[in-house]
Short mmCIF file of C-alpha atoms in Angstrom, two decimals:
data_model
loop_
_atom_site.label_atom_id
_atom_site.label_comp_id
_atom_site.label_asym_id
_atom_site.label_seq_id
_atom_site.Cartn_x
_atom_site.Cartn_y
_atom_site.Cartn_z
CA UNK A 154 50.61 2.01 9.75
CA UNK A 155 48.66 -0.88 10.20
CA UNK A 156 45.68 -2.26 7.86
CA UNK A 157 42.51 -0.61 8.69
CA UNK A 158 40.11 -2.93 10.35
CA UNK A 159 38.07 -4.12 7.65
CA UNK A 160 41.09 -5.06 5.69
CA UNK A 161 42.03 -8.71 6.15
CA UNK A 162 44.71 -8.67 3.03
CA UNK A 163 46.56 -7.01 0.94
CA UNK A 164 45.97 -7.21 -3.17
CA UNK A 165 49.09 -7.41 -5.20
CA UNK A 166 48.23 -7.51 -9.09
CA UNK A 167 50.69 -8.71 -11.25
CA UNK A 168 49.82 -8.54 -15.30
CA UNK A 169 51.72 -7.89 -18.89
CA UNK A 170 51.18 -9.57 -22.47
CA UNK A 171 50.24 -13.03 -22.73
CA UNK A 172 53.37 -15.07 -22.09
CA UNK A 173 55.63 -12.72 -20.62
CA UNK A 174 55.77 -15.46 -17.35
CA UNK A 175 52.92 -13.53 -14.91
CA UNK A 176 51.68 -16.93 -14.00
CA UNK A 177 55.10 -18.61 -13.58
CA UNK A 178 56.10 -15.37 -11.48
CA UNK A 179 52.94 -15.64 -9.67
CA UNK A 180 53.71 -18.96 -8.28
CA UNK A 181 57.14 -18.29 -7.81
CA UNK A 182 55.91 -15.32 -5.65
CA UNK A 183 53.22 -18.16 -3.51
CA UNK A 184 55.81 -19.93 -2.58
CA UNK A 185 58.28 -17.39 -1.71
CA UNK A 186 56.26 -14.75 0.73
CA UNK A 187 54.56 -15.69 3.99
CA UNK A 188 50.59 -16.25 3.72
CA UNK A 189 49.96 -15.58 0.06
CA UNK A 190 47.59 -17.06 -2.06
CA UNK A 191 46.51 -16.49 -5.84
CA UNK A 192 43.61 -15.70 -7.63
CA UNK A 193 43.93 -15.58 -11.81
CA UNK A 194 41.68 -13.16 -13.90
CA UNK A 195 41.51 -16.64 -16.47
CA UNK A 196 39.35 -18.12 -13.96
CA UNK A 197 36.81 -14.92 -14.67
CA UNK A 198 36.04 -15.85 -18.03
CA UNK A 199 32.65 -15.63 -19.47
CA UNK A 200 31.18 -18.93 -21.21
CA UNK A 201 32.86 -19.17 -24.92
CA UNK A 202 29.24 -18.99 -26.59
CA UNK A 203 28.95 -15.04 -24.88
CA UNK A 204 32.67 -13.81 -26.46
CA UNK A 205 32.78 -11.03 -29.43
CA UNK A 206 34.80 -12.07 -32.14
CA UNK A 207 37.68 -10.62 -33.94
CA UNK A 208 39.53 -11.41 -36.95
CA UNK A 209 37.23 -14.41 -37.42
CA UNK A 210 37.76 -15.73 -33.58
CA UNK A 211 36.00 -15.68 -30.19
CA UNK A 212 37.78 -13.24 -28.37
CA UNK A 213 39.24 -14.11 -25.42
CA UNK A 214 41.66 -12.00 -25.20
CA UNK A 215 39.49 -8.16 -25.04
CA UNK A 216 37.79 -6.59 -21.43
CA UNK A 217 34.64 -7.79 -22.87
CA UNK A 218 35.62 -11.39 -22.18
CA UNK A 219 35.94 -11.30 -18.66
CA UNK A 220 33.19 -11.05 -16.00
CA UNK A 221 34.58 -8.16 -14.31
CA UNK A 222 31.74 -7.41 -12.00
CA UNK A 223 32.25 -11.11 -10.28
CA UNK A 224 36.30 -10.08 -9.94
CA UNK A 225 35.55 -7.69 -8.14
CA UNK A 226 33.27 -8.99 -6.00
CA UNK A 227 36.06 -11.71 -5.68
CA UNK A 228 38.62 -8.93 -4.86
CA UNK A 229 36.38 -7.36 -2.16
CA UNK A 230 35.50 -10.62 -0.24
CA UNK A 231 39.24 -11.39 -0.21
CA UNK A 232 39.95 -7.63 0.96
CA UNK A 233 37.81 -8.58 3.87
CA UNK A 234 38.09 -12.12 4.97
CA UNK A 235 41.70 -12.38 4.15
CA UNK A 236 40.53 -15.74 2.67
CA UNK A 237 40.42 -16.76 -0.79
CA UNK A 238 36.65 -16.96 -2.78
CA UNK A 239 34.90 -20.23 -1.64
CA UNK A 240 32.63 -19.21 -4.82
CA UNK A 241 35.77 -19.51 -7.06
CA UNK A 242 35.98 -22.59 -8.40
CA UNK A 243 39.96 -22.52 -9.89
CA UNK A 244 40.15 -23.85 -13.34
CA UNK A 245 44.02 -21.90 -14.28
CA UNK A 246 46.24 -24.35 -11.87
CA UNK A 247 45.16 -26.95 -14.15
CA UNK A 248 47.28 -24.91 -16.59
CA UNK A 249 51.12 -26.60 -17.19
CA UNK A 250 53.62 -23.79 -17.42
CA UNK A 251 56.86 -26.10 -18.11
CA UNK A 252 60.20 -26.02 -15.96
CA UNK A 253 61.04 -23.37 -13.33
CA UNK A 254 63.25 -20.56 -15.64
CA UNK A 255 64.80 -18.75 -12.48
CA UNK A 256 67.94 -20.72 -11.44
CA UNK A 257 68.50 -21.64 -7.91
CA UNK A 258 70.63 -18.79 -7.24
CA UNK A 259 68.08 -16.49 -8.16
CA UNK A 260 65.46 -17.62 -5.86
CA UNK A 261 68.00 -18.29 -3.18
CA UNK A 262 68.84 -14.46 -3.40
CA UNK A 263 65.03 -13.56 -2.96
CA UNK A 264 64.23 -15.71 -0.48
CA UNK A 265 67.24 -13.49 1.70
CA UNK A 266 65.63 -10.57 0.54
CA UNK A 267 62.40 -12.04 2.19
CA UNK A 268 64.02 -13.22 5.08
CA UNK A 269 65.72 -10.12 6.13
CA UNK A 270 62.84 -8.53 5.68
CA UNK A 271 59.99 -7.49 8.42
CA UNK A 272 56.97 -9.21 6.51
CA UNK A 273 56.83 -12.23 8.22
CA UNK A 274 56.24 -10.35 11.53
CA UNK A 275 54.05 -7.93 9.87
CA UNK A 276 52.15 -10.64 8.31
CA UNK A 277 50.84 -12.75 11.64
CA UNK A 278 47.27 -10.94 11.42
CA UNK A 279 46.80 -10.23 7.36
CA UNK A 280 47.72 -12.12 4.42
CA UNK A 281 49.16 -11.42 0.57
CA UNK A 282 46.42 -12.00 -2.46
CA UNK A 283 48.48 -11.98 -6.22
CA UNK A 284 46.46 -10.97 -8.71
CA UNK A 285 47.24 -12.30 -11.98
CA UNK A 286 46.01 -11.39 -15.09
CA UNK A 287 46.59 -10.37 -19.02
CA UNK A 288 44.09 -7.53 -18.66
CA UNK A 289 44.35 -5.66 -15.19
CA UNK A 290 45.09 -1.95 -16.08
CA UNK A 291 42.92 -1.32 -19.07
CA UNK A 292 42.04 2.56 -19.08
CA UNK A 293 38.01 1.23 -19.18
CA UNK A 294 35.93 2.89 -16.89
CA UNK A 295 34.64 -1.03 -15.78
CA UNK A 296 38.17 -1.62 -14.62
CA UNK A 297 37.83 1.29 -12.13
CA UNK A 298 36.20 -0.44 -9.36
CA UNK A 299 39.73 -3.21 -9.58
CA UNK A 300 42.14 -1.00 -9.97
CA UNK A 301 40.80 1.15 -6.77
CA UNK A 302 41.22 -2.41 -4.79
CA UNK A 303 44.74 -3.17 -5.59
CA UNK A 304 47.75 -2.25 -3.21
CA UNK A 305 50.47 -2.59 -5.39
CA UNK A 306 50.45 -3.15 -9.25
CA UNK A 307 53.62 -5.08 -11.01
CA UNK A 308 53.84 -4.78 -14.58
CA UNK A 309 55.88 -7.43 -16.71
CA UNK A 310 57.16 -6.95 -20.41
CA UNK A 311 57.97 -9.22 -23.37
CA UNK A 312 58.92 -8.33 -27.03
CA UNK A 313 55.52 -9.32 -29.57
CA UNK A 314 58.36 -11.82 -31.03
CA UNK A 315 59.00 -13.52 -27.89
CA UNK A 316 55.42 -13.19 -26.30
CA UNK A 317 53.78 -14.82 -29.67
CA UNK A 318 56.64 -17.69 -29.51
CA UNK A 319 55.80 -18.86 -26.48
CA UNK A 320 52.31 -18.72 -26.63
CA UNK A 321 52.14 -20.85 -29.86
CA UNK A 322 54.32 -23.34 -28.24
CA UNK A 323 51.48 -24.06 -25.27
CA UNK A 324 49.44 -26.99 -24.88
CA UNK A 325 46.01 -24.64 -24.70
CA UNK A 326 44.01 -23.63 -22.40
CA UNK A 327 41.32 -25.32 -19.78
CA UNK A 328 37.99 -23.75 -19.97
CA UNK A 329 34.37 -23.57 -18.88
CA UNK A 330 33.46 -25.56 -21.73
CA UNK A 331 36.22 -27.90 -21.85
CA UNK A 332 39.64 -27.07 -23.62
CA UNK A 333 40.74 -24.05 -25.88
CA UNK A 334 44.11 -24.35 -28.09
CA UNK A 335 44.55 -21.28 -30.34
CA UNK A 336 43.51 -21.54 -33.94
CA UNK A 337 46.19 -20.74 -36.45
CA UNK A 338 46.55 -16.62 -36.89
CA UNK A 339 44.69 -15.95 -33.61
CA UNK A 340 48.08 -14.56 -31.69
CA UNK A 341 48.95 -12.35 -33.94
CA UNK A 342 45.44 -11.26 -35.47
CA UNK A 343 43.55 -11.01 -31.68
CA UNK A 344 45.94 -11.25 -28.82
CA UNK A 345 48.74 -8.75 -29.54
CA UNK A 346 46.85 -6.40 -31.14
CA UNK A 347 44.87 -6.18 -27.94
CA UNK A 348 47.44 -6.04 -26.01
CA UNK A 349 48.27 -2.71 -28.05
CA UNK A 350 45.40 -1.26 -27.80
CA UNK A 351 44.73 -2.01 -23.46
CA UNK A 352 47.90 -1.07 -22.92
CA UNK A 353 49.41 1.43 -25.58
CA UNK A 354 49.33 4.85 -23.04
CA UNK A 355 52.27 3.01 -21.01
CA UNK A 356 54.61 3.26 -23.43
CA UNK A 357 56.27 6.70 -24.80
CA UNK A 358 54.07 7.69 -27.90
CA UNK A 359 51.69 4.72 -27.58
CA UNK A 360 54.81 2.73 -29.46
CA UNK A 361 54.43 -0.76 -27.77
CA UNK A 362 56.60 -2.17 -30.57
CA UNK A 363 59.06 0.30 -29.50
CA UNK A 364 58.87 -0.86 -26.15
CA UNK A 365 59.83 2.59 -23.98
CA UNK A 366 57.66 2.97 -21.14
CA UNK A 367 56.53 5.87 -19.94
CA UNK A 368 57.75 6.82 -16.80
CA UNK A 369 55.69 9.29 -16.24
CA UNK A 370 51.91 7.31 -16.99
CA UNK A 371 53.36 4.78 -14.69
CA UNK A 372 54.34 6.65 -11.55
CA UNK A 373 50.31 8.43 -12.20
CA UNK A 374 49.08 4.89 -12.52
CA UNK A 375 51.21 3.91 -9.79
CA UNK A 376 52.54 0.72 -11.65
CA UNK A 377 55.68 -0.44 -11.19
CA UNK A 378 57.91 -1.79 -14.01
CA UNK A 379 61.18 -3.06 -14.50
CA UNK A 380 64.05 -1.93 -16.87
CA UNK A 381 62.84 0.80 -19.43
CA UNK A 382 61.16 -1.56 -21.83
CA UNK A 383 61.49 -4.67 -23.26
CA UNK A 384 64.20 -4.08 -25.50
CA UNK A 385 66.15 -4.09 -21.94
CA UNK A 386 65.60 -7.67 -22.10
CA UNK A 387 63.76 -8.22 -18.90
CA UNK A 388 60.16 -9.93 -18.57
CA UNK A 389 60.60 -12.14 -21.52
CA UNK A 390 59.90 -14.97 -18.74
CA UNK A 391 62.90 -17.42 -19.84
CA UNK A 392 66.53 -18.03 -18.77
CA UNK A 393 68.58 -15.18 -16.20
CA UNK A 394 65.86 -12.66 -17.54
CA UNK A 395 63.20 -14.54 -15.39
CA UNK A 396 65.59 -14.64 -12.46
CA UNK A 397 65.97 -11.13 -12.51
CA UNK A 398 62.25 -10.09 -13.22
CA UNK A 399 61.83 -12.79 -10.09
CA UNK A 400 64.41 -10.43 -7.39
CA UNK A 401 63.18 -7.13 -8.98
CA UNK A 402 59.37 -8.16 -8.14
CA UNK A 403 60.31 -9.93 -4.47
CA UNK A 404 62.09 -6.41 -3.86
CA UNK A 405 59.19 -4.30 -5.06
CA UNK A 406 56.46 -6.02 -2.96
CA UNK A 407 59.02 -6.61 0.48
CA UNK A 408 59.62 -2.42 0.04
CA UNK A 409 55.92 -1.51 -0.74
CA UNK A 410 54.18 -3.97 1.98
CA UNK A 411 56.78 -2.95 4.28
CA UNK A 412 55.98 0.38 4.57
CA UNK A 413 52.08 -0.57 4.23
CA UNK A 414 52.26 -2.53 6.82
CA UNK A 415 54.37 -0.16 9.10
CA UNK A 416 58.05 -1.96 8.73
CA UNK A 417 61.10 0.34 9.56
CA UNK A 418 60.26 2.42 5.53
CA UNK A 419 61.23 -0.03 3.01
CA UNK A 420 64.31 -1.17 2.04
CA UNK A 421 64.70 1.72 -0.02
CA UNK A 422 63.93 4.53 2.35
CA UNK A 423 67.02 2.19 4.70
CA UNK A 424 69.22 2.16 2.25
CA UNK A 425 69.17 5.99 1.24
CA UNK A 426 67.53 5.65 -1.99
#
């Protein structure tokens, strides 16, 4: 069926631990589907002097961090215009994220996914919004009035190991105030362990360490998730993992818009799935 009237895009939210490669996927995902655009939770930070600490540090890392009334007044102006926040002045892009990891086959392979696909068709009068942020599914009753705004929510996963790695090995972080680099202990003292705690009632028993989602929390939540946890080796953002993670999510959001939208029922549905 088509978008109701008032609807001028579609909100696609795509979050996971620091480092698992949302950002990379999200601009993978830009560049790949007809009329999309991105807007990052980072850019939603409050000013460093109003953060809690933890373990010694500012917090940047906790709900409490992130003005979540003005994301979702972000989110509903971009609901309606189809146009992305001229209030929103982007500070993430200025972010490096390194070399592409998805090899050229990869992307080649979800770009015919796209292309044999009805989206671009479906597309002509509404466009694609990819949310991307560390903190989108938090059980918090502020995250409520987000979550109800989002048409389909992607989940990525990386291993504490590989998601601490790769954060330690970034340049920092462009801020408000100017430029953040971690201090030494704050990744393992602040950002995993919130991680754990936002996001613990995905996996089976609350074991993120374990890394076995829950299939059942997830098809309630309706999040979408690839492989059965990170000890599949998916979502560690690096190498043919990436490359994967990049078809699995291009699939997921053809299927879903697809049958938003009013295509011939997903790929899936096609397919006899």
């Amino acid at each position: 069926m088509p978008l109701p009237p008032a609807q001028k895009s579609l909100l696609v939210s795509l979050s996971g631990p620091s480092s698992s490669g949302k950002t990379t996927l999200a601009r993978l995902l830009r560049d790949l589907l007809p009329n999309t655009f991105i807007l990052h939770e980072d850019d939603f930070y409050k000013p460093e002097s109003l953060l809690p600490f933890r373990s010694g540090h500012r917090d940047w890392d906790c709900p409490e961090a992130i003005d979540l009334p003005a994301l979702t007044n972000a989110l509903t102006y971009i609901k309606s215009t189809g146009k992305f926040p001229p209030f929103i002045n982007s500070k993430e892009d200025q972010n490096t994220l390194g070399a592409c990891p998805a090899s050229p086959s990869h992307i080649n392979f979800a770009k015919a996914i796209i292309a044999s696909s009805s989206l671009h068709s479906l597309l002509k009068h509404a466009k694609i919004c990819i949310l991307d942020g560390f903190l989108l599914y938090s059980q918090a009753e502020e995250f409520k009035p987000i979550l109800e705004l989002i048409d389909i929510k992607l989940f990525l996963l990386a291993s504490e190991e590989k998601a601490v790695a790769r954060r330690k090995a970034r340049d920092g972080y462009v801020t408000l105030e100017g430029f953040w680099k971690d201090p030494e202990g704050y990744v393992e003292e602040v950002v995993w362990p919130n991680y754990v705690e936002q996001h613990g009632y995905l996996f089976v028993d609350g074991d993120v360490k374990r890394g076995r989602l829950d299939r059942k929390v997830l098809e309630r939540e309706g999040i979408l998730a690839m492989g059965g946890g990170h000890e599949d080796g998916h979502g560690h953002g690096d190498g043919e993992g990436f490359g994967e993670v990049l078809v699995w999510a291009v699939g997921e959001v053809v299927d879903r818009l697809e049958g938003v939208l009013g295509g011939e029922g997903g790929r899936r549905e096609n397919e006899g799935e």
